Structures are given as structure tokens and as C-alpha cells.
PDB file of C-alpha atoms in Angstrom:
ATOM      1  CA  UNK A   1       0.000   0.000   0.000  1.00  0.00           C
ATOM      2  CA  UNK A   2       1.008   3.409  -0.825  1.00  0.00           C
ATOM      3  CA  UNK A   3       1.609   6.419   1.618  1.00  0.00           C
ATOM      4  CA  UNK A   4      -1.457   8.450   2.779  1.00  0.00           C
ATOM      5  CA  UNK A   5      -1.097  12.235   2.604  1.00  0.00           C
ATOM      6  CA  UNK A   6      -0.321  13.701   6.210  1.00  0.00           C
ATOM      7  CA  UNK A   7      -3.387  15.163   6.906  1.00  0.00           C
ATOM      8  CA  UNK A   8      -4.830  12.087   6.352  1.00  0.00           C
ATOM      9  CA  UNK A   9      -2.436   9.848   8.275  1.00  0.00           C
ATOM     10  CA  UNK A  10      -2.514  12.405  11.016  1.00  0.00           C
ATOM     11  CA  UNK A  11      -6.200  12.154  11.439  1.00  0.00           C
ATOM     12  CA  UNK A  12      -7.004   8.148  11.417  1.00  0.00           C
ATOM     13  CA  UNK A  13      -7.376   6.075  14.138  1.00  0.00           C
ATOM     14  CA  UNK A  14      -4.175   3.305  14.654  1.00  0.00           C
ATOM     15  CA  UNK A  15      -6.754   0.866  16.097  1.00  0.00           C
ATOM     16  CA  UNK A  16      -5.536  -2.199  14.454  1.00  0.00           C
ATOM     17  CA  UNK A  17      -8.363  -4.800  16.899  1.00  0.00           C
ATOM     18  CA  UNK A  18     -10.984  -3.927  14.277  1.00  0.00           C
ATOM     19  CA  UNK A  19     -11.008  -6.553  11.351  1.00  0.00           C
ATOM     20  CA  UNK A  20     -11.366  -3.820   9.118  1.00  0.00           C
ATOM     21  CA  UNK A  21      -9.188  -0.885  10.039  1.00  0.00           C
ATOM     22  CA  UNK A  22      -9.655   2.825   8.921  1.00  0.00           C
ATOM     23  CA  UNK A  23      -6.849   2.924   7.038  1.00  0.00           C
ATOM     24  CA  UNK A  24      -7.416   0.074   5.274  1.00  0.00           C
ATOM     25  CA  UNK A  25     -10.507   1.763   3.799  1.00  0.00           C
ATOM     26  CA  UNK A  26      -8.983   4.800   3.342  1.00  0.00           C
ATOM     27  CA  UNK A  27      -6.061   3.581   1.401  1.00  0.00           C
ATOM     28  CA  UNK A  28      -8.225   1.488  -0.711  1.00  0.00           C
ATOM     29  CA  UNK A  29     -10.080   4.666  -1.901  1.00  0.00           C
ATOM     30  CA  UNK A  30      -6.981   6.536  -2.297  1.00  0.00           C
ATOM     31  CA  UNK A  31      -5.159   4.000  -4.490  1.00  0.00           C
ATOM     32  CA  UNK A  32      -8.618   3.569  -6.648  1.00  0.00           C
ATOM     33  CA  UNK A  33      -8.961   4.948 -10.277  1.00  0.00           C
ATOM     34  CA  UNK A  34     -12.523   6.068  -9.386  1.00  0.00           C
ATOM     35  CA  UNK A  35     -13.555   9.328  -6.977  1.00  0.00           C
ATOM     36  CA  UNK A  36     -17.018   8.242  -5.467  1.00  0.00           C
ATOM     37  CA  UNK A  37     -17.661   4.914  -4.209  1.00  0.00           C
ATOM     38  CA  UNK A  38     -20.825   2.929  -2.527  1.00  0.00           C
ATOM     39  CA  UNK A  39     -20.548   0.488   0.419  1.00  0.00           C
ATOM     40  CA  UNK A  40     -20.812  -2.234  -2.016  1.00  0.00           C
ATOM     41  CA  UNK A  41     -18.550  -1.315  -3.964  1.00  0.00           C
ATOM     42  CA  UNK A  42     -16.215  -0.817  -0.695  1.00  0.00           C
ATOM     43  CA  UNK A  43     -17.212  -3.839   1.046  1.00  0.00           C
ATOM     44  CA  UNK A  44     -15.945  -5.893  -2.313  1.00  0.00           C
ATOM     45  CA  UNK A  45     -12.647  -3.606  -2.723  1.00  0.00           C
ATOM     46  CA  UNK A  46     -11.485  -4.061   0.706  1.00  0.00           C
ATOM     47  CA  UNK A  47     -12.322  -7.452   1.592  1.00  0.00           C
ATOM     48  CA  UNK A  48     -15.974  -9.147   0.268  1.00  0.00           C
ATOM     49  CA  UNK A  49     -15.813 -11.278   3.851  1.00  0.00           C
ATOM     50  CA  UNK A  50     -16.421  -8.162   5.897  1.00  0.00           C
ATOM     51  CA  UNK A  51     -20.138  -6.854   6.221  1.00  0.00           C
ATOM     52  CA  UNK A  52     -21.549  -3.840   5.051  1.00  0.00           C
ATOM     53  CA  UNK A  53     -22.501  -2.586   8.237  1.00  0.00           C
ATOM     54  CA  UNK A  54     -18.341  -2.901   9.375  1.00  0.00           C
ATOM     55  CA  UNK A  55     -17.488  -1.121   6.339  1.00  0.00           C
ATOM     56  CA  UNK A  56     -20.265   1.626   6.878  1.00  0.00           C
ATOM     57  CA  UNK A  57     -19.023   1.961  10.576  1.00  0.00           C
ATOM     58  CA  UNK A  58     -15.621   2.620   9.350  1.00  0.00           C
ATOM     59  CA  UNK A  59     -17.154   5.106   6.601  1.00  0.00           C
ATOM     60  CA  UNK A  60     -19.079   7.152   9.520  1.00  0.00           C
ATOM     61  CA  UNK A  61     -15.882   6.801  11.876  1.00  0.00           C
ATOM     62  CA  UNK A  62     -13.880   8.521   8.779  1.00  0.00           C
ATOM     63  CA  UNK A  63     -16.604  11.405   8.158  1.00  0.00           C
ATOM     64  CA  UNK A  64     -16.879  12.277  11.409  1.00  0.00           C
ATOM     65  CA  UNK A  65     -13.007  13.105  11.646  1.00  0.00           C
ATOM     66  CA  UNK A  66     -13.547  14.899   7.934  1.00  0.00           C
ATOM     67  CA  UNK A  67     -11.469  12.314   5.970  1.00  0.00           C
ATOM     68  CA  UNK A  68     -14.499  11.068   4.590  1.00  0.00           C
ATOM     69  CA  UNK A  69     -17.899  13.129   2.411  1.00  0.00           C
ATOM     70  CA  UNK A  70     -20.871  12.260   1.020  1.00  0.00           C
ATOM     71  CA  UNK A  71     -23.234  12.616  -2.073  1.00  0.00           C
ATOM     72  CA  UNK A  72     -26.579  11.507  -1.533  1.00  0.00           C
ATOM     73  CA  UNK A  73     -28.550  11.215  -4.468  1.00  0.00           C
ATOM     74  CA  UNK A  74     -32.289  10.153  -5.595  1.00  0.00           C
ATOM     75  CA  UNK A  75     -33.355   6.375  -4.468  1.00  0.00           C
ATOM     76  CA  UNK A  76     -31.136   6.607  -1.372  1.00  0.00           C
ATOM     77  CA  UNK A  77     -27.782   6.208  -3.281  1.00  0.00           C
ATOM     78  CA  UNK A  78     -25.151   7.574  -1.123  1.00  0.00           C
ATOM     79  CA  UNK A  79     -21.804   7.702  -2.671  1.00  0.00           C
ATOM     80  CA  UNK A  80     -18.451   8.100  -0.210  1.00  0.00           C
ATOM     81  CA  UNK A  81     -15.044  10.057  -1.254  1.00  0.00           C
ATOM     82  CA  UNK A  82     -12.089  11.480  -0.291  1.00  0.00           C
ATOM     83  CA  UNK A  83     -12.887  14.939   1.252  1.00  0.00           C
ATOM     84  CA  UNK A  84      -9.444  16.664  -0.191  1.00  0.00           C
ATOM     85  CA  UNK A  85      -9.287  20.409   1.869  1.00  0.00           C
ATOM     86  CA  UNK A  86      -7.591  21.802  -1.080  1.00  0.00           C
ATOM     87  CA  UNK A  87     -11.054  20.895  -3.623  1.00  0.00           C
ATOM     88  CA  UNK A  88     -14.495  21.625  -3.487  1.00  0.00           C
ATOM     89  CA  UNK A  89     -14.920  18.378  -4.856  1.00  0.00           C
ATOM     90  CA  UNK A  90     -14.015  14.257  -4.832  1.00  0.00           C
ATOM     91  CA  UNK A  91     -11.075  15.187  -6.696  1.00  0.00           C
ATOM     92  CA  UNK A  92      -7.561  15.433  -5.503  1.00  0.00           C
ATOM     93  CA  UNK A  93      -5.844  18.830  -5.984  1.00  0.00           C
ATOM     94  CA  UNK A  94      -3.346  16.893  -8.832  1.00  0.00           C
ATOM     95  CA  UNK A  95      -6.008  15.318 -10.203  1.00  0.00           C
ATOM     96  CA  UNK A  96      -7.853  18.885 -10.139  1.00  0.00           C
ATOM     97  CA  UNK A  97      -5.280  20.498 -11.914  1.00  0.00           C
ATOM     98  CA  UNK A  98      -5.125  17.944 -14.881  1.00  0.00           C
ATOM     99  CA  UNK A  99      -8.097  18.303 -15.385  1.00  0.00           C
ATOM    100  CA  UNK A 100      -8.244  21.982 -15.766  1.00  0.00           C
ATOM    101  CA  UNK A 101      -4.860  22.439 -17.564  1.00  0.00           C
ATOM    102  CA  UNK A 102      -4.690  19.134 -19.527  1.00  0.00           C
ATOM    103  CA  UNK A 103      -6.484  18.363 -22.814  1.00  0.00           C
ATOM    104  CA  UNK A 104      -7.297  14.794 -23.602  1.00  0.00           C
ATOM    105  CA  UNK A 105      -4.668  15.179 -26.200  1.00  0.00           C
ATOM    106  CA  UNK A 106      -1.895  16.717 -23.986  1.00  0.00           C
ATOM    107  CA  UNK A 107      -1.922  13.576 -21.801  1.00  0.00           C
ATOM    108  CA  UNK A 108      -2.232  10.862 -25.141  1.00  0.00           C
ATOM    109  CA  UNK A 109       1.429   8.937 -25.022  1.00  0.00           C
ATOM    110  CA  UNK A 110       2.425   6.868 -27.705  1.00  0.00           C
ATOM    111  CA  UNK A 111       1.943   3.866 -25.594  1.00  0.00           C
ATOM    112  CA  UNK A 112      -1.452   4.670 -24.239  1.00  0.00           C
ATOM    113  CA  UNK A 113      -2.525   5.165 -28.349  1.00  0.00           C
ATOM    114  CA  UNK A 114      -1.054   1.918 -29.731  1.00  0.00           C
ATOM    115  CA  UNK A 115      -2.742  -0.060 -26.547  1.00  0.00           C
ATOM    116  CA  UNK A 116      -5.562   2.081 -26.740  1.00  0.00           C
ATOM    117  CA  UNK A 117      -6.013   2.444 -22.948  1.00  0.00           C
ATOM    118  CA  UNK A 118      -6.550   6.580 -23.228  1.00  0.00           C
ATOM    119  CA  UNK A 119     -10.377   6.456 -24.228  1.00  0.00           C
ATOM    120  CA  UNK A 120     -10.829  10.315 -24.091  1.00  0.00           C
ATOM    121  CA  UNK A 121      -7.761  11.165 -26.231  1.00  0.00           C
ATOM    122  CA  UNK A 122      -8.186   8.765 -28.680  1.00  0.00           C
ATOM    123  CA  UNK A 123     -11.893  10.210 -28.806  1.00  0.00           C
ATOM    124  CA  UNK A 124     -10.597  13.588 -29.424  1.00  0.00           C
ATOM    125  CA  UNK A 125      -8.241  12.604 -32.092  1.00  0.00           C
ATOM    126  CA  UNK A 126     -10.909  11.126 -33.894  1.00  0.00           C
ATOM    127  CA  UNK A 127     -13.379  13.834 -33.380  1.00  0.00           C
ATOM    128  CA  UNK A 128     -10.249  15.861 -34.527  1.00  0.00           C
ATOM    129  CA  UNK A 129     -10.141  13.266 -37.966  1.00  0.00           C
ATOM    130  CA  UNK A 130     -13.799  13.353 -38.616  1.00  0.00           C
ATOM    131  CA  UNK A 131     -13.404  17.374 -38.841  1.00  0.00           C
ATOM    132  CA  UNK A 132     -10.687  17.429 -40.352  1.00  0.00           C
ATOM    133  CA  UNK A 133     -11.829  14.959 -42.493  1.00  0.00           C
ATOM    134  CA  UNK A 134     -15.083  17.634 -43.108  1.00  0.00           C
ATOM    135  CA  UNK A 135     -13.068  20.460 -44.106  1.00  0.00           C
ATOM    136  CA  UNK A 136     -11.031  18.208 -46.501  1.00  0.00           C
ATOM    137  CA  UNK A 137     -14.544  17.478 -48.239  1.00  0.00           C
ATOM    138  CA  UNK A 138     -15.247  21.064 -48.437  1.00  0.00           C
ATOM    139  CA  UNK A 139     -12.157  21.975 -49.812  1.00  0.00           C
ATOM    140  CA  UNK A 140     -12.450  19.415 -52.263  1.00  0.00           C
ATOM    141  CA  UNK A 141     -15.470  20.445 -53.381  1.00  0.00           C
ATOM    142  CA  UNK A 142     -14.488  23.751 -53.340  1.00  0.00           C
ATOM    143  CA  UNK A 143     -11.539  23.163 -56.033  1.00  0.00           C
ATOM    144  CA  UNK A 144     -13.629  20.756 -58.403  1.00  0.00           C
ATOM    145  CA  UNK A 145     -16.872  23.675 -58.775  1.00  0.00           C
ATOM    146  CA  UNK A 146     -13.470  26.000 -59.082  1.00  0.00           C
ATOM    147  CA  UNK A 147     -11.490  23.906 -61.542  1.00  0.00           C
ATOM    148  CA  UNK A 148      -8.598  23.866 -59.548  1.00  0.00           C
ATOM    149  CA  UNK A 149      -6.365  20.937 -58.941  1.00  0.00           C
ATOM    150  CA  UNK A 150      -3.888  20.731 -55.834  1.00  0.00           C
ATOM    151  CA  UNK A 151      -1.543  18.843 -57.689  1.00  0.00           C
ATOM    152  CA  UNK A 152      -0.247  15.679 -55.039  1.00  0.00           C
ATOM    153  CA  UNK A 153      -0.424  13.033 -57.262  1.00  0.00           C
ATOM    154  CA  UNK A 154       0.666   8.888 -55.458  1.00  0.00           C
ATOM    155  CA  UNK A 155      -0.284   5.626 -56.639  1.00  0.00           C
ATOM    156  CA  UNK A 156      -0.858   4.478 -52.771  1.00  0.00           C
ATOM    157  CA  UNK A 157      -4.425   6.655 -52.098  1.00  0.00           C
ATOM    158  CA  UNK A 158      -2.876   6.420 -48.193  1.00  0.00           C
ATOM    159  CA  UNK A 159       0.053   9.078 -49.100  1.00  0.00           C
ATOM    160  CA  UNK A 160      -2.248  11.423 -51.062  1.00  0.00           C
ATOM    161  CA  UNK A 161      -4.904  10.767 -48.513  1.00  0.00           C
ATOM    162  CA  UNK A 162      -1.701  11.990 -45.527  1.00  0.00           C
ATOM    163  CA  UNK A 163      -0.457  14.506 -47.911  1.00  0.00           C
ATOM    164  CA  UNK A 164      -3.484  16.439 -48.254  1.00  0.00           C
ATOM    165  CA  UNK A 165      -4.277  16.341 -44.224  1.00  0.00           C
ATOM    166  CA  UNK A 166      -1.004  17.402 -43.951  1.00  0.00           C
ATOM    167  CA  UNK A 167      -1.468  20.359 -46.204  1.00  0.00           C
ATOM    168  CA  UNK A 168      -5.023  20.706 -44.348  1.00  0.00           C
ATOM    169  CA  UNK A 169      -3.384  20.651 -41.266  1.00  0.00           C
ATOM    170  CA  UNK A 170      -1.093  23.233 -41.854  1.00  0.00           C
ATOM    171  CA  UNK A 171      -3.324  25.761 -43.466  1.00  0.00           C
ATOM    172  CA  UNK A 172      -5.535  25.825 -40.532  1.00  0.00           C
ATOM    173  CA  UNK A 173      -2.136  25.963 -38.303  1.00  0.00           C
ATOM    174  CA  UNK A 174      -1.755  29.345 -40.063  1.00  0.00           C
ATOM    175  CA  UNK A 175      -5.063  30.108 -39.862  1.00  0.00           C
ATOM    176  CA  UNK A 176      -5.459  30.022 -36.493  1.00  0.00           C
ATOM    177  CA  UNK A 177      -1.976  31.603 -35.349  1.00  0.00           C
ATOM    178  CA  UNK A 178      -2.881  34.671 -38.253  1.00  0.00           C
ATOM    179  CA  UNK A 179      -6.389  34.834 -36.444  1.00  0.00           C
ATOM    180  CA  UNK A 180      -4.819  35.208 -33.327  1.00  0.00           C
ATOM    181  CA  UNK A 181      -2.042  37.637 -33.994  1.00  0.00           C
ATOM    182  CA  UNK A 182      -5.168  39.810 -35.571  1.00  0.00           C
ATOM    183  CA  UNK A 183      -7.136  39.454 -32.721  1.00  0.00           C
ATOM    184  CA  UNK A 184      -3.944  40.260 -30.585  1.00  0.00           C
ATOM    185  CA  UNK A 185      -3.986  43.935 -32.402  1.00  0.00           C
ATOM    186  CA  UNK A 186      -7.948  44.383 -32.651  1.00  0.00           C
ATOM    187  CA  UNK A 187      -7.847  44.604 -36.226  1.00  0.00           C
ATOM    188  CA  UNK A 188     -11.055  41.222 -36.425  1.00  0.00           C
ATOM    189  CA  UNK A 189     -14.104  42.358 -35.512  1.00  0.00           C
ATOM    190  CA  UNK A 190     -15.682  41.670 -32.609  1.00  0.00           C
ATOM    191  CA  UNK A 191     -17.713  38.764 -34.429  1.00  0.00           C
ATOM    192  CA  UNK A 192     -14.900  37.389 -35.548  1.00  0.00           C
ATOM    193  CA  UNK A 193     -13.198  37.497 -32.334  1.00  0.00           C
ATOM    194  CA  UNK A 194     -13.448  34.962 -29.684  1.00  0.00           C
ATOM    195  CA  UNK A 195     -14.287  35.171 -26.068  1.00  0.00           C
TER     196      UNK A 195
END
């Protein structure tokens, strides 16, 4: 088991006579994946042998010394978390911070694309591909009612296919940093202008 933060470690009782101790539950919760949790889904984390009214006394033992929240919700749900004093939420302050400063994309290794294991950034690259994929179409049509022809020629469809989202790609690049450096200077309009 991992470390608990101090102001956790500092508040939780050492009573190790209980067959479940605080800790236990507490570390459990801190080393999950997932921010709210139900006495079930305790009870089955910790250790399925214990009862649910052990693992709810250890629950009420770790609210009452603010360790511990809840989140009732309709149907008499209540879901337990981590009561961070640095969030207003079940969130850790790290975890907090990701969240705000990180895009899906930011945090998408190499790794976590070829096992597929990042579910949000590989969502956002392919929301990213299916606009991209959008404005390629446009364009397209665009230069055939125009006449024009880009002029990347292959035999593989796969390299004229990359070529031309690379030259999509770019364009909006410039696009988007020209936009910005107008914006910058108030030369766009407000309706052009974001925020």
C-alpha cells in the first residue's frame, strides 16, 4: 500500500483490533482509479468477507473526523469520497489540476494510443479526424466547382490521402496563429473574435 497524505495519516485512528481498520478503507479509496464509491462497492474492494454494516461503521468513523464526504442522491444512493481540503470536490488537488490544464490530447502517449487504454484522447483525435476529415470534403469540393487541382499526385491513395491532411493541417495551423495575432492587435471584428 502506498503512503497516505499527512493530513490524512494524522487524522485516522491506529486501532488495528478492528477486522477492518480505517486505514485500510482509506487507502483502498486513495489508491482507486474512481472518486465516489458505494458500500458495495467498498465492502468488495477491501475485503468481500467483511459486512456492510463494518465497512459503513468505518465510513461514519472517517466522516466524522472529515477524511471522509458524502453525495446523496435520488433512491437513497449515497456515494463516499475522499474529502481533499484543497477541492471543493471528490477530486484530488493533482487530479484537479489535470483536469483543468490538460487536454485529452496533452496527456495521449504513444503507448497509451497503440494499446488504446486513453479512451478520451483517442476520442478527441478522432473527433479531430472526422473534422478534419469535413473540411477536406469542403475543400475538395471547393476546387472541383473552381477547376482547380492541388496537384499531389501517389499511386498508394494512403500518401495522397496523408499529404493532403497534412497540407489541411497546416493551413488551418496558419489560420489560427494569423487569427490570433489579428485578434492580438484588434484589427477582427468583434464577431470574428473569440471570447
Amino acid at each position: 500500500m502506498s503512503a497516505l497524505p499527512n493530513w490524512i495519516d494524522e487524522r485516522i485512528d491506529r486501532n488495528l483490533d478492528n477486522t477492518l481498520t480505517q486505514r485500510h478503507v482509506v487507502e483502498t479509496m486513495f489508491e482507486s482509479e474512481r472518486p465516489f464509491f458505494s458500500i458495495r462497492q467498498l465492502q468488495a474492494l477491501v475485503k468481500p468477507d467483511i459486512s456492510k454494516a463494518t465497512v459503513r461503521n468505518r465510513l461514519h468513523e472517517l466522516q466524522e473526523i472529515d477524511v471522509v464526504a458524502t453525495e446523496t442522491y435520488p433512491e437513497s444512493v449515497t456515494l463516499y469520497y475522499i474529502d481533499y481540503p484543497a477541492s471543493d470536490w471528490p477530486l484530488s488537488p493533482e487530479g484537479k489540476r489535470a483536469l483543468v490544464t490538460d487536454s485529452p490530447l496533452d496527456r495521449l502517449s504513444t503507448r497509451d494510443f497503440l494499446t488504446m487504454r486513453d479512451t478520451a484522447g483517442i476520442r478527441t483525435l478522432v473527433l479531430a479526424g472526422f473534422q478534419l476529415t469535413l473540411v477536406a470534403f469542403a475543400l475538395g469540393g471547393g476546387l472541383t466547382v473552381v477547376g482547380a487541382d492541388i496537384g499531389i499526385e501517389s499511386d498508394i491513395v494512403l500518401w495522397d490521402t496523408a499529404a493532403d491532411l497534412f497540407g489541411i493541417s497546416l493551413l488551418l495551423l496558419f489560420t489560427e496563429r494569423g487569427a490570433r495575432w489579428l485578434r492580438s492587435r484588434d484589427v477582427l471584428p468583434d464577431a470574428l473574435s473569440s471570447d
